[in-house]
Coordinates of C-alpha atoms and ligand atoms in Angstrom, one line a residue:
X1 CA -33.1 -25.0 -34.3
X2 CA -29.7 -23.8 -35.7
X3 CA -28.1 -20.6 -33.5
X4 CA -26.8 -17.7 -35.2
X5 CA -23.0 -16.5 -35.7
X6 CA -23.2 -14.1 -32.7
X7 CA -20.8 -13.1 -29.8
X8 CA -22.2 -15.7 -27.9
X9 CA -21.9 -18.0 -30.4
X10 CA -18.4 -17.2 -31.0
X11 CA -16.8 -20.1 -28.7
X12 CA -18.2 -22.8 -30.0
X13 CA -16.9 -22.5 -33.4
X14 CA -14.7 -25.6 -34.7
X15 CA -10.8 -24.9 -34.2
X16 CA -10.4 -24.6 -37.5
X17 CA -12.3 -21.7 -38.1
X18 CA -10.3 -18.6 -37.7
X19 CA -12.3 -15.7 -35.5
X20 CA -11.1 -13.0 -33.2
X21 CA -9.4 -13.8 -30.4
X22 CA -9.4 -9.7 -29.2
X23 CA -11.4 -8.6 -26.5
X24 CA -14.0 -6.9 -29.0
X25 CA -16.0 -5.2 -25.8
X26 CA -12.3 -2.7 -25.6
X27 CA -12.5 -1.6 -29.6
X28 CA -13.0 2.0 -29.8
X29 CA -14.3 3.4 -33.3
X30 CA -11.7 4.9 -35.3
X31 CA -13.1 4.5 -38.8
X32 CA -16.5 5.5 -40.4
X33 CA -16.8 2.9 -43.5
X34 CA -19.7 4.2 -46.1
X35 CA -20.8 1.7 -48.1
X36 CA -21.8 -1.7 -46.1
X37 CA -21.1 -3.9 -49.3
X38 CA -19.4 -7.3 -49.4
X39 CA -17.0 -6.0 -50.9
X40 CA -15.7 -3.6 -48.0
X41 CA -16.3 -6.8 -46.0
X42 CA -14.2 -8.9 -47.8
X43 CA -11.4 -5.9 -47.9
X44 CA -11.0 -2.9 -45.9
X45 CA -12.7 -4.7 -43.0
X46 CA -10.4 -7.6 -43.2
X47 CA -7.2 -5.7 -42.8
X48 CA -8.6 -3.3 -39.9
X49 CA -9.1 -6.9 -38.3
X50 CA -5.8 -7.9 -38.5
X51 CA -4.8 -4.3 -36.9
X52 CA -7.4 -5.0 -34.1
X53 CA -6.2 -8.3 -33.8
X54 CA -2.6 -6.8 -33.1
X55 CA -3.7 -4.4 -30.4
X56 CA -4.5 -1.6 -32.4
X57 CA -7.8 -1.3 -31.0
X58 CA -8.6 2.2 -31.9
X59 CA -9.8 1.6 -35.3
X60 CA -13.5 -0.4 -34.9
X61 CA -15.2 0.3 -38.1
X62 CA -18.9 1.6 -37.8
X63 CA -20.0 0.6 -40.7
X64 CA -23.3 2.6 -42.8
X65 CA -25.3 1.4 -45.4
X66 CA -26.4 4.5 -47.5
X67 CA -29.2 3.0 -48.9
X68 CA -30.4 -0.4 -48.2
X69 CA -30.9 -2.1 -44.4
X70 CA -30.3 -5.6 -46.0
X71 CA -26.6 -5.8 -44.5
X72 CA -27.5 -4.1 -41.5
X73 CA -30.4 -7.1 -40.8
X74 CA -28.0 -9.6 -41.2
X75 CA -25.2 -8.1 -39.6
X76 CA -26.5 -6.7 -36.8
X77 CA -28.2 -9.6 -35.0
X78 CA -24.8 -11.1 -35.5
X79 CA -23.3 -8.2 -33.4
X80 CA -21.3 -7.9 -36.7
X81 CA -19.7 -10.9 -37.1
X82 CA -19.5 -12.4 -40.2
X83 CA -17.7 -15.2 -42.0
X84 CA -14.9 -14.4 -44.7
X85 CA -14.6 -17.6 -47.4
X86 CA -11.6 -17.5 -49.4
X87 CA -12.0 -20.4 -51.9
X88 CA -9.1 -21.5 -54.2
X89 CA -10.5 -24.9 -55.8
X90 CA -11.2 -27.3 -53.8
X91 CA -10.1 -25.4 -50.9
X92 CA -12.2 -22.9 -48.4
X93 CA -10.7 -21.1 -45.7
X94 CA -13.2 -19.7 -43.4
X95 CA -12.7 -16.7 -40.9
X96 CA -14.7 -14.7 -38.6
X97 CA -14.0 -11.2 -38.7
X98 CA -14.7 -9.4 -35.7
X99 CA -13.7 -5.4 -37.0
X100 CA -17.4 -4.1 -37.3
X101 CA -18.6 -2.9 -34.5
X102 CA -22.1 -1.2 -34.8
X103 CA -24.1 -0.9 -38.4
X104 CA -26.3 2.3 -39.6
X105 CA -28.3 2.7 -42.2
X106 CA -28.6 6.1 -43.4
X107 CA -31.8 6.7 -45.0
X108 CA -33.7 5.5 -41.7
X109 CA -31.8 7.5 -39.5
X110 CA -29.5 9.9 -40.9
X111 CA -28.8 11.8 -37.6
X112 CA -27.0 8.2 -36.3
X113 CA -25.0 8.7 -38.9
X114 CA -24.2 12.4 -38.6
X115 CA -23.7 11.6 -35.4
X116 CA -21.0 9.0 -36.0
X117 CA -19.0 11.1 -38.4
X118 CA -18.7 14.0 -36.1
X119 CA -17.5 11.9 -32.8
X120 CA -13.8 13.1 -32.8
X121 CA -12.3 9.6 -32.4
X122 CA -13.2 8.8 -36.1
X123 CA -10.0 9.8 -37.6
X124 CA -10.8 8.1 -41.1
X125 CA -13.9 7.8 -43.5
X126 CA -13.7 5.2 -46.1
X127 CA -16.2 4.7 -48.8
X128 CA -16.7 2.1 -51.1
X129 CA -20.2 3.3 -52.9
X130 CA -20.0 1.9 -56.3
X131 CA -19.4 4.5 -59.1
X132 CA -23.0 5.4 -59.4
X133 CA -23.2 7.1 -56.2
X134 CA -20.5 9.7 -57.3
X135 CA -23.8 11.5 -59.5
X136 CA -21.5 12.9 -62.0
X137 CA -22.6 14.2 -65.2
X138 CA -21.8 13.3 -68.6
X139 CA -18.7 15.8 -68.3
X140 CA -17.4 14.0 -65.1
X141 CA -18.8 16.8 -62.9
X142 CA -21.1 16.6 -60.1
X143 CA -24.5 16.2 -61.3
X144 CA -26.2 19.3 -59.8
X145 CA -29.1 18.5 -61.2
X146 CA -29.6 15.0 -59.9
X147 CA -32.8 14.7 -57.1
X148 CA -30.7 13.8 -54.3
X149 CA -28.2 16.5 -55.0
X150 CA -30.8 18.9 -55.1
X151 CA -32.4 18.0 -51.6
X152 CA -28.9 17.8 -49.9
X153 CA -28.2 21.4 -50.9
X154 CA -31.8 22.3 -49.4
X155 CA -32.0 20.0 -47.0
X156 CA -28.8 20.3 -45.1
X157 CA -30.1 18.6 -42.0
X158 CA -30.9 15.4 -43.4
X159 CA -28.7 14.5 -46.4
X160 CA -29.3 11.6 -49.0
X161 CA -25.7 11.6 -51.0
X162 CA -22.0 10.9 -49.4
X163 CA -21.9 14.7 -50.3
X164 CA -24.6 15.9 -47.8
X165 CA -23.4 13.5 -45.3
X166 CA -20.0 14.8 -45.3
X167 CA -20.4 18.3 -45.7
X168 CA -22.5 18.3 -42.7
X169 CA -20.1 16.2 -40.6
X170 CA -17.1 18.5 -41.5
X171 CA -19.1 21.7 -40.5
X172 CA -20.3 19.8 -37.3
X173 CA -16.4 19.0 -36.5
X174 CA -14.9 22.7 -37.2
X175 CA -18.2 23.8 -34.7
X176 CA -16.9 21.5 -32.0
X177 CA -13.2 21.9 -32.6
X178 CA -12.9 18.4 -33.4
X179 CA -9.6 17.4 -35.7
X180 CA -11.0 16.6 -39.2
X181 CA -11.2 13.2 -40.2
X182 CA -9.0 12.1 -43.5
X183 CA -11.3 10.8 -46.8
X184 CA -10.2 7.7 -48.1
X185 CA -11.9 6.8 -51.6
X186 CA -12.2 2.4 -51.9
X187 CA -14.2 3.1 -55.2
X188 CA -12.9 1.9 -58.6
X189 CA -12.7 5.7 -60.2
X190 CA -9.2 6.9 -61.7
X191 CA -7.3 9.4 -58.9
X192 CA -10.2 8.2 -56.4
X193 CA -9.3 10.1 -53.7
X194 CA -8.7 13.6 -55.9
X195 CA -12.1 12.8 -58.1
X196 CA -14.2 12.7 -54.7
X197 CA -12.2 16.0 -53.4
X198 CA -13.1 17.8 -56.9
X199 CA -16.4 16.9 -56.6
X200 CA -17.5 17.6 -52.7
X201 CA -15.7 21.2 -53.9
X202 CA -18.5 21.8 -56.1
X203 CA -20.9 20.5 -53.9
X204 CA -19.5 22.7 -51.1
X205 CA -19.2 26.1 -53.6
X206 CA -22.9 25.6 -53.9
X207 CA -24.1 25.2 -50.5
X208 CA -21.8 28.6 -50.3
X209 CA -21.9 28.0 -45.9
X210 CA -18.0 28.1 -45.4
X211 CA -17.6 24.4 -46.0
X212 CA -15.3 25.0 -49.1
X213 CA -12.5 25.8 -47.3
X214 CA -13.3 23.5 -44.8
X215 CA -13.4 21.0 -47.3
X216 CA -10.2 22.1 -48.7
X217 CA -8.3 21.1 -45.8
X218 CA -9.1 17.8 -45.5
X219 CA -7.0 15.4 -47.1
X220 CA -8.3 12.6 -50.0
X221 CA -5.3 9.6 -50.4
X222 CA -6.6 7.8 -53.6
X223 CA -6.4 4.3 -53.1
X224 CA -6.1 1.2 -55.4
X225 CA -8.0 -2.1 -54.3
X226 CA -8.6 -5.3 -55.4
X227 CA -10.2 -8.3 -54.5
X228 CA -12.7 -10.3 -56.1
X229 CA -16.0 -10.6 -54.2
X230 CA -18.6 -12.7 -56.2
X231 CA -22.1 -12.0 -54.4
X232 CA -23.3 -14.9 -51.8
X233 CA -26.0 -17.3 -53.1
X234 CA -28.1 -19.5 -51.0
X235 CA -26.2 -22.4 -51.5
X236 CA -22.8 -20.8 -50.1
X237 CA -24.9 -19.7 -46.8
X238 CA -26.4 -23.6 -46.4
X239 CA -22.4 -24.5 -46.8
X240 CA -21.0 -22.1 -44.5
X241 CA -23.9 -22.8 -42.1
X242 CA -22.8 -26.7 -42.4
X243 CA -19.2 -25.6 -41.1
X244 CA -19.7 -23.1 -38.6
X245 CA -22.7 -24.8 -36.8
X246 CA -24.6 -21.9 -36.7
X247 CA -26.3 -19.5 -38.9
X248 CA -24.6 -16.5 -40.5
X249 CA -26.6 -14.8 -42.5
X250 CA -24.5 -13.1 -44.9
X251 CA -20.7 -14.8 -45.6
X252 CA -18.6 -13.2 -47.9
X253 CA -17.0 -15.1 -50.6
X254 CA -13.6 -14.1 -51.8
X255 CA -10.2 -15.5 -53.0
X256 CA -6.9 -15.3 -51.9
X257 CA -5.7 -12.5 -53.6
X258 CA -5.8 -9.0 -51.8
X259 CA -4.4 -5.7 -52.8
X260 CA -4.3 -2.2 -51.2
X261 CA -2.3 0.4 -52.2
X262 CA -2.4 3.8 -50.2
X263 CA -1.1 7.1 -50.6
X264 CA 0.2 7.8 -47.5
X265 CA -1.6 11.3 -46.6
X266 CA -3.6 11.2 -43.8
X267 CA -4.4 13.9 -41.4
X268 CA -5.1 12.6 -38.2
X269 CA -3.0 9.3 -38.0
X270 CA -4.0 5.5 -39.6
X271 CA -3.3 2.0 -38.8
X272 CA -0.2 0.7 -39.2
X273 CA -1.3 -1.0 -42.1
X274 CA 2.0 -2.1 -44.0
X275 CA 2.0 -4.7 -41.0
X276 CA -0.3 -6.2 -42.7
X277 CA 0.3 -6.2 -46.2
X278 CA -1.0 -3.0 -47.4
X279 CA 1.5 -0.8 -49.8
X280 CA 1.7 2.7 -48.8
X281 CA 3.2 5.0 -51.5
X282 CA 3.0 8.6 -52.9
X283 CA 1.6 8.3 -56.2
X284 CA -0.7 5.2 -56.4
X285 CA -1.7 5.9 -59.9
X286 CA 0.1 3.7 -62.2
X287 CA -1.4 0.9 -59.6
X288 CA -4.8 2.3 -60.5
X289 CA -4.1 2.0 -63.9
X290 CA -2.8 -0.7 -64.2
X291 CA -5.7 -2.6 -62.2
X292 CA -8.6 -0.7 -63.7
X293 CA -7.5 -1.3 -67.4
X294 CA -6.1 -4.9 -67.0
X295 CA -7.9 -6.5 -64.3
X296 CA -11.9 -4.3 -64.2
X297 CA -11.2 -3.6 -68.5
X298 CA -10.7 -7.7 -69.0
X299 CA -13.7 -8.4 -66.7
X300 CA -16.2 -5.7 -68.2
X301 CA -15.0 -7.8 -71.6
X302 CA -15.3 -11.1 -70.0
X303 CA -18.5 -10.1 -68.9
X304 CA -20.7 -8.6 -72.1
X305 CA -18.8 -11.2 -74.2
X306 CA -19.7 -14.3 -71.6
X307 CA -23.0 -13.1 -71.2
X308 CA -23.7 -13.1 -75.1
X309 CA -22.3 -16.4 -75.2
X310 CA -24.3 -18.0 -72.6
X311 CA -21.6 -18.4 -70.3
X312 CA -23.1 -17.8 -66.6
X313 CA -19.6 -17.4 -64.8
X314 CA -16.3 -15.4 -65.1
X315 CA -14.6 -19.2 -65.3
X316 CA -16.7 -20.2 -67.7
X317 CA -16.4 -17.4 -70.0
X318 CA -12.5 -17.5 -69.2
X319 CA -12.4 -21.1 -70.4
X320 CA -13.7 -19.9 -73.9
X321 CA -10.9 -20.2 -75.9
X322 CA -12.1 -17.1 -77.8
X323 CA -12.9 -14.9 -74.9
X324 CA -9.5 -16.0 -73.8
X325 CA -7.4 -15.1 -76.5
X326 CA -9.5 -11.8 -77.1
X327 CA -8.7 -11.0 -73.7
X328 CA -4.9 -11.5 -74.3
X329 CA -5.8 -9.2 -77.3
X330 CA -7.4 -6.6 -75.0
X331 CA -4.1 -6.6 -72.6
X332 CA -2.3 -6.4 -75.8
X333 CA -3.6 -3.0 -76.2
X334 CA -3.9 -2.0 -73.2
X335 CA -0.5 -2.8 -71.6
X336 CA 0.9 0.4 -73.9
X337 CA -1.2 2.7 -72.7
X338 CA 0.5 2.3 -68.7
X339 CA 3.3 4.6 -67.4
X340 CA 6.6 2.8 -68.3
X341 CA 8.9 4.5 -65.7
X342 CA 6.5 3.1 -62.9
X343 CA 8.7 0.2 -62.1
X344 CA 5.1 -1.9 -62.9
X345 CA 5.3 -5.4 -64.1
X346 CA 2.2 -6.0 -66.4
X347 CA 3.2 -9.9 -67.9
X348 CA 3.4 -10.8 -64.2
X349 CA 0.0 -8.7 -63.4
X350 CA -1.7 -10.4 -66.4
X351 CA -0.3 -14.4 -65.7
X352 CA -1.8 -13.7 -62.1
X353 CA -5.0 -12.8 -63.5
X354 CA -5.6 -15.6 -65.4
X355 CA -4.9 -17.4 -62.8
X356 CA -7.6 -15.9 -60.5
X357 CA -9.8 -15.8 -63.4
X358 CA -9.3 -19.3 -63.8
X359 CA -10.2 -20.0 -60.3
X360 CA -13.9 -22.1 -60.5
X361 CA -14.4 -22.1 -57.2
X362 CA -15.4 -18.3 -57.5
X363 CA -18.6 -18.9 -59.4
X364 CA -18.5 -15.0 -59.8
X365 CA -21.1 -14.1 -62.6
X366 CA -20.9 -12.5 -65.3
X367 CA -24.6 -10.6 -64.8
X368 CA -22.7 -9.4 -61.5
X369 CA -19.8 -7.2 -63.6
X370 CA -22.0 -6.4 -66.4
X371 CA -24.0 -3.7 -63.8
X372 CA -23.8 -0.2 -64.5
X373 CA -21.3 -0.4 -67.7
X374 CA -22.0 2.9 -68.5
X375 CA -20.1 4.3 -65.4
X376 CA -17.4 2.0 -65.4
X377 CA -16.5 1.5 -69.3
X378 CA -15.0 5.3 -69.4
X379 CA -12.0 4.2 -67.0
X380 CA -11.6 1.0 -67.9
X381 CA -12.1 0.7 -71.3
X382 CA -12.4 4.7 -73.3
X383 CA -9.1 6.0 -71.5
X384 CA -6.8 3.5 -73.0
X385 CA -8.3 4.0 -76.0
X386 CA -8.1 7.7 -76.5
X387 CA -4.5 7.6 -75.3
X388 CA -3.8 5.1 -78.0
X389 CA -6.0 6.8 -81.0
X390 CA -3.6 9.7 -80.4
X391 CA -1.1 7.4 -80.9
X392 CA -2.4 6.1 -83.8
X393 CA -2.8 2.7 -82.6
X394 CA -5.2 -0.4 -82.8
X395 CA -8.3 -0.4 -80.7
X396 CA -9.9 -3.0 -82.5
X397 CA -10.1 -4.9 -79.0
X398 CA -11.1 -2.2 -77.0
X399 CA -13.8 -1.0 -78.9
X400 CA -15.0 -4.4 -79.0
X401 CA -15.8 -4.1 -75.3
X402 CA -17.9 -1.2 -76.0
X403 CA -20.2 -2.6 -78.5
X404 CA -20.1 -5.6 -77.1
X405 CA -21.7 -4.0 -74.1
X406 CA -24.3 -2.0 -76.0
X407 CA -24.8 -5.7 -77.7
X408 CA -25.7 -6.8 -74.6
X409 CA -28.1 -3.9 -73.4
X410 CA -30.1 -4.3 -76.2
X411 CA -30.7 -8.3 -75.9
X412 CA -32.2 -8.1 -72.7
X413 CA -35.3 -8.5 -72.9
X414 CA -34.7 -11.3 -76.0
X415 CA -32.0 -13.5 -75.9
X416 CA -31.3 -12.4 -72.6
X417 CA -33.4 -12.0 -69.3
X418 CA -34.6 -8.2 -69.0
X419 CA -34.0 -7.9 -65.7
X420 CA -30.1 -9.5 -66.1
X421 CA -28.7 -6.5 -65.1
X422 CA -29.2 -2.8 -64.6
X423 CA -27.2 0.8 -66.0
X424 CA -28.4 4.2 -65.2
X425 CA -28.6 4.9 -68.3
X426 CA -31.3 2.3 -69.1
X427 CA -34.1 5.0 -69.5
X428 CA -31.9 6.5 -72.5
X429 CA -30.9 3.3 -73.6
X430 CA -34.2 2.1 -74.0
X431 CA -35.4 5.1 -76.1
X432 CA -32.3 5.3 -78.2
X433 CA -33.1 0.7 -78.8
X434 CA -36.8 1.8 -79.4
X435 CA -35.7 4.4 -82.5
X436 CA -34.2 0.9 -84.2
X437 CA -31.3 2.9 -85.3
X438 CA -28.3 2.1 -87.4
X439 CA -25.2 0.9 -85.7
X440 CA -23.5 4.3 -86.4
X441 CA -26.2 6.3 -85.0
X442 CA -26.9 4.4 -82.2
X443 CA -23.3 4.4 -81.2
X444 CA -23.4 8.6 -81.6
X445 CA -26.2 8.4 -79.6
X446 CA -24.7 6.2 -76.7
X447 CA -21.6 8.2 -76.7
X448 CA -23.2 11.2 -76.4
X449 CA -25.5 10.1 -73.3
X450 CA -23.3 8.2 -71.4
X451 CA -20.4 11.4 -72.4
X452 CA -17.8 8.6 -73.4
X453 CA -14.6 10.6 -74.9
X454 CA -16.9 14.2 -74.5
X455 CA -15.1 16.7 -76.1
X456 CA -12.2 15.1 -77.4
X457 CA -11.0 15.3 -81.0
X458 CA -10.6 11.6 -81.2
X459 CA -14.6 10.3 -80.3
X460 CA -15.1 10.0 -83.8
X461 CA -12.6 7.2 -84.5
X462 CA -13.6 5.5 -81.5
X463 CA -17.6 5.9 -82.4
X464 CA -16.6 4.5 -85.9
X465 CA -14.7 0.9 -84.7
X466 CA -17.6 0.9 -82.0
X467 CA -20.4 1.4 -84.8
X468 CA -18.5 -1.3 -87.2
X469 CA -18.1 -3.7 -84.7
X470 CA -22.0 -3.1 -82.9
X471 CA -22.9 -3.8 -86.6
X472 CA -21.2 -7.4 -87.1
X473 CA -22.2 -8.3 -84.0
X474 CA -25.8 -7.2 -84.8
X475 CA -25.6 -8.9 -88.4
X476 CA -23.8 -12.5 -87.4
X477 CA -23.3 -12.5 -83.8
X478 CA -20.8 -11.8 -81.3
X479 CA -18.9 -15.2 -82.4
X480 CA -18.1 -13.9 -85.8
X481 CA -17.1 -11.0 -84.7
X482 CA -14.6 -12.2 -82.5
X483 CA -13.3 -14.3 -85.0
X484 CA -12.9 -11.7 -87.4
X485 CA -10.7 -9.4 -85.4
X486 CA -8.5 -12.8 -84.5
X487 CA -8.1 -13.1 -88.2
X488 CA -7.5 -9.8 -88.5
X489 CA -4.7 -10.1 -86.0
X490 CA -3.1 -13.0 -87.2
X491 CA -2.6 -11.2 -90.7
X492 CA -2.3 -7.9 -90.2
X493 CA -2.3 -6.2 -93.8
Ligands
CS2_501 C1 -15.7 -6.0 -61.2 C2 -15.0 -5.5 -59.9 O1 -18.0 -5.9 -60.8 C3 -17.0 -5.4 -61.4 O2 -17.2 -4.4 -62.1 O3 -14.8 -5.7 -62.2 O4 -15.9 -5.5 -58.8 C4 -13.8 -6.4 -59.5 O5 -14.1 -7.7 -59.2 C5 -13.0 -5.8 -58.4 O6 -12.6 -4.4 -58.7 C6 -11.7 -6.6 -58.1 O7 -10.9 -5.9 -57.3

């Protein structure tokens, strides 16, 4: 019988395995984290246990799954230890973090959770939800009309959405004279921090309970991060397993490379995270653009492109001399769109993505980026190119990404498994796939339900390269059409 990664377990790890060498029985909780993922594992938690690690041992992260117990199983028999692997070729550097010190899952016991956002020594909330859980509308605004918004507005007691949950811990708070907590957005959305703030307005104006100007005065850094997180297979557990001597049932993969940048507004004080590598700033978007239309724009492309071309794996896909060089294509159009007076270095960004793309010890799939394209494509992808339609510029390449994405909706199910991945928007997909429209109207219709470019006067040029590109992929294949538009670059008329 193999033991499990556990506090008791901890001493008996090979030296060479990093793990926390801080009295974890003396870490207070400082920081509720929403949003249990691997990500936040591989991230947020990571730097919070180098600040532990360096006496700051007021900021234990209780960490709540708001939807599924999966992490909280795995975790919590571990007393929330878990391995980080941060491969680089042949090389894996494993490391216990120790910064997680009880788990929740909301939907079995939201009062825990309430609970734990109003104990006054949680100074910070961090989220990292995926962009789904935001419920905005086609316009951007919160979807008032969503199920789970509607029961948190008449169901105060027992919320569903990060909304409910919040709202109900900021009323509990201002009862109880307890300091409110500072809202710090880990979620790939432009202005993060400012989008959430918009929208928990609107959910606060229509609960209409004195929680708007509650909410008002809490502040909302936006925050840029990145690291890649590829999800955990079977075979990395049996590996891990192998080097630890004991079980853990959920290790995070990752790779060297980690980025936060913070805007440095917080209410009621933070860990003194430059220490450990963190950028703290005032304005952190030209970060956030710069990383979600180079780095997540690129791997959406990589992604539906790979994925049409049989490749299984970012690497892979990256080692496709024509995925490559559309990709350089892509940054091409993109890198004009960023602020130039931002002191930002985008031929350094780039060269250092293709060397973490390049990395093939990441084995990070391409069905894994494809999810929920509808809700990501808009910043990644749409804003670059309505800045540069304005401008009267190419977005050949961009577009590309778009219908390369509908492209790859519409084979699952036939050249692709059904079940490959999964958009919110699959119920409207579906019906719009089932009508067998042209690839003009089926890019109107797209636009229209996933509200890409709503209400601007340049959708129509953007539907148009989208339609004429959905239609040579749909007519030869996504291989032709990729080498069109690199003929079309190479001589441009
Ligand atoms: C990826 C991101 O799955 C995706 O959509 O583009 O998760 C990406 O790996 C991270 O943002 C990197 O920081």
């Amino acid at each position: 019988m193999t033991w499990r990664l556990s506090k008791a377990t901890l001493e008996s790890l090979p030296a060479s395995i990093a793990a926390p060498l801080y009295d974890r029985a003396k870490i207070v909780p400082g920081i509720v984290h929403l949003g249990l993922g691997a990500f936040h594992r591989a991230h947020q938690a990571a730097y919070v246990d180098e600040c532990l690690a360096a006496g700051e041992a007021g900021w234990g992260i209780v960490g709540a799954s708001l939807r599924s117990a999966d992490t909280r199983d795995a975790l919590a028999p571990q007393d929330g230890l878990y391995t980080l692997a941060v491969r680089h070729g042949q090389r894996e550097d494993l490391r216990v973090i120790g910064s997680i010190v009880s788990t929740l899952v909301a939907p079995e016991n939201p009062e825990a959770l309430l609970d734990a956002l109003a104990d006054p020594g949680i100074r910070i909330v961090t989220l990292t939800v995926t962009e789904k859980a935001y419920l905005r509308d086609a316009a951007g605004d919160l979807d008032i009309a969503h199920p789970d918004i509607a029961w948190d507005l008449s169901n105060p007691g027992k919320p569903k959405t990060l909304y409910g949950f919040l709202a109900k811990a900021l009323l509990r708070r201002t009862a109880a004279g307890a300091p409110l907590f500072t809202v710090l957005c880990c979620d790939n959305l432009p202005a993060n921090g400012a989008t959430l703030r918009r929208l928990l307005l609107q959910f606060a104006a229509k609960r209409g309970d004195g929680l708007e100007g509650i909410a008002s005065q809490v502040a909302f850094p936006s925050s840029m991060v990145d690291r890649i997180v590829p999800a955990t297979t079977d075979e990395d557990r049996a590996r891990i397993c192998e080097q630890l001597g004991v079980d853990d049932a959920w290790p995070v993969m990752t790779e060297p490379f980690c980025q936060w940048v913070i805007e440095d507004r917080f209410t009621a004080g933070r860990p003194d995270w430059e220490r450990f590598g963190v950028t703290m700033v005032e304005d952190v978007s030209p970060f956030e653009d710069m990383k979600l239309r180079l780095l997540n724009g690129s791997h959406s492309a990589i992604a539906y492109l790979g994925l049409l071309l049989g490749h299984a794996t970012v690497a892979e896909a990256f080692a496709d001399k024509a995925i490559r060089r559309f990709v350089e294509g892509l940054w091409g159009e993109a890198i004009p769109t960023l602020p130039k007076d931002a002191e930002l270095d985008p031929a350094a960004y780039t060269k250092k993505l293709t060397d973490r793309y390049d990395n093939t010890a990441l084995q990070h799939r391409t069905a894994q980026i494809a999810i929920d394209g509808s809700q990501k494509l808009p910043q990644r992808i749409i804003a670059s190119a309505l800045q540069r339609a304005g401008e009267n510029a190419d977005i050949s390449h961009l577009m590309l990404v778009v219908a390369a994405w509908i492209a790859a909706c519409e084979a699952r199910g036939t050249q692709l498994d059904a079940g490959l991945f999964t958009d919110p928007l699959d119920g409207p997909l579906a019906a719009i796939a089932a009508d067998k429209p042209s690839a003009a109207d089926t890019v109107t219709r797209v636009f229209d339900a996933a509200g890409f470019a709503k209400g601007h006067t340049r959708r129509d040029r953007l539907a148009k390269a989208t339609a004429s590109h959905l239609q040579a992929i749909r007519g030869k294949g996504v291989a032709f059409a990729l080498l069109e538009l690199a003929k079309k670059k190479d001589s441009p008329s």
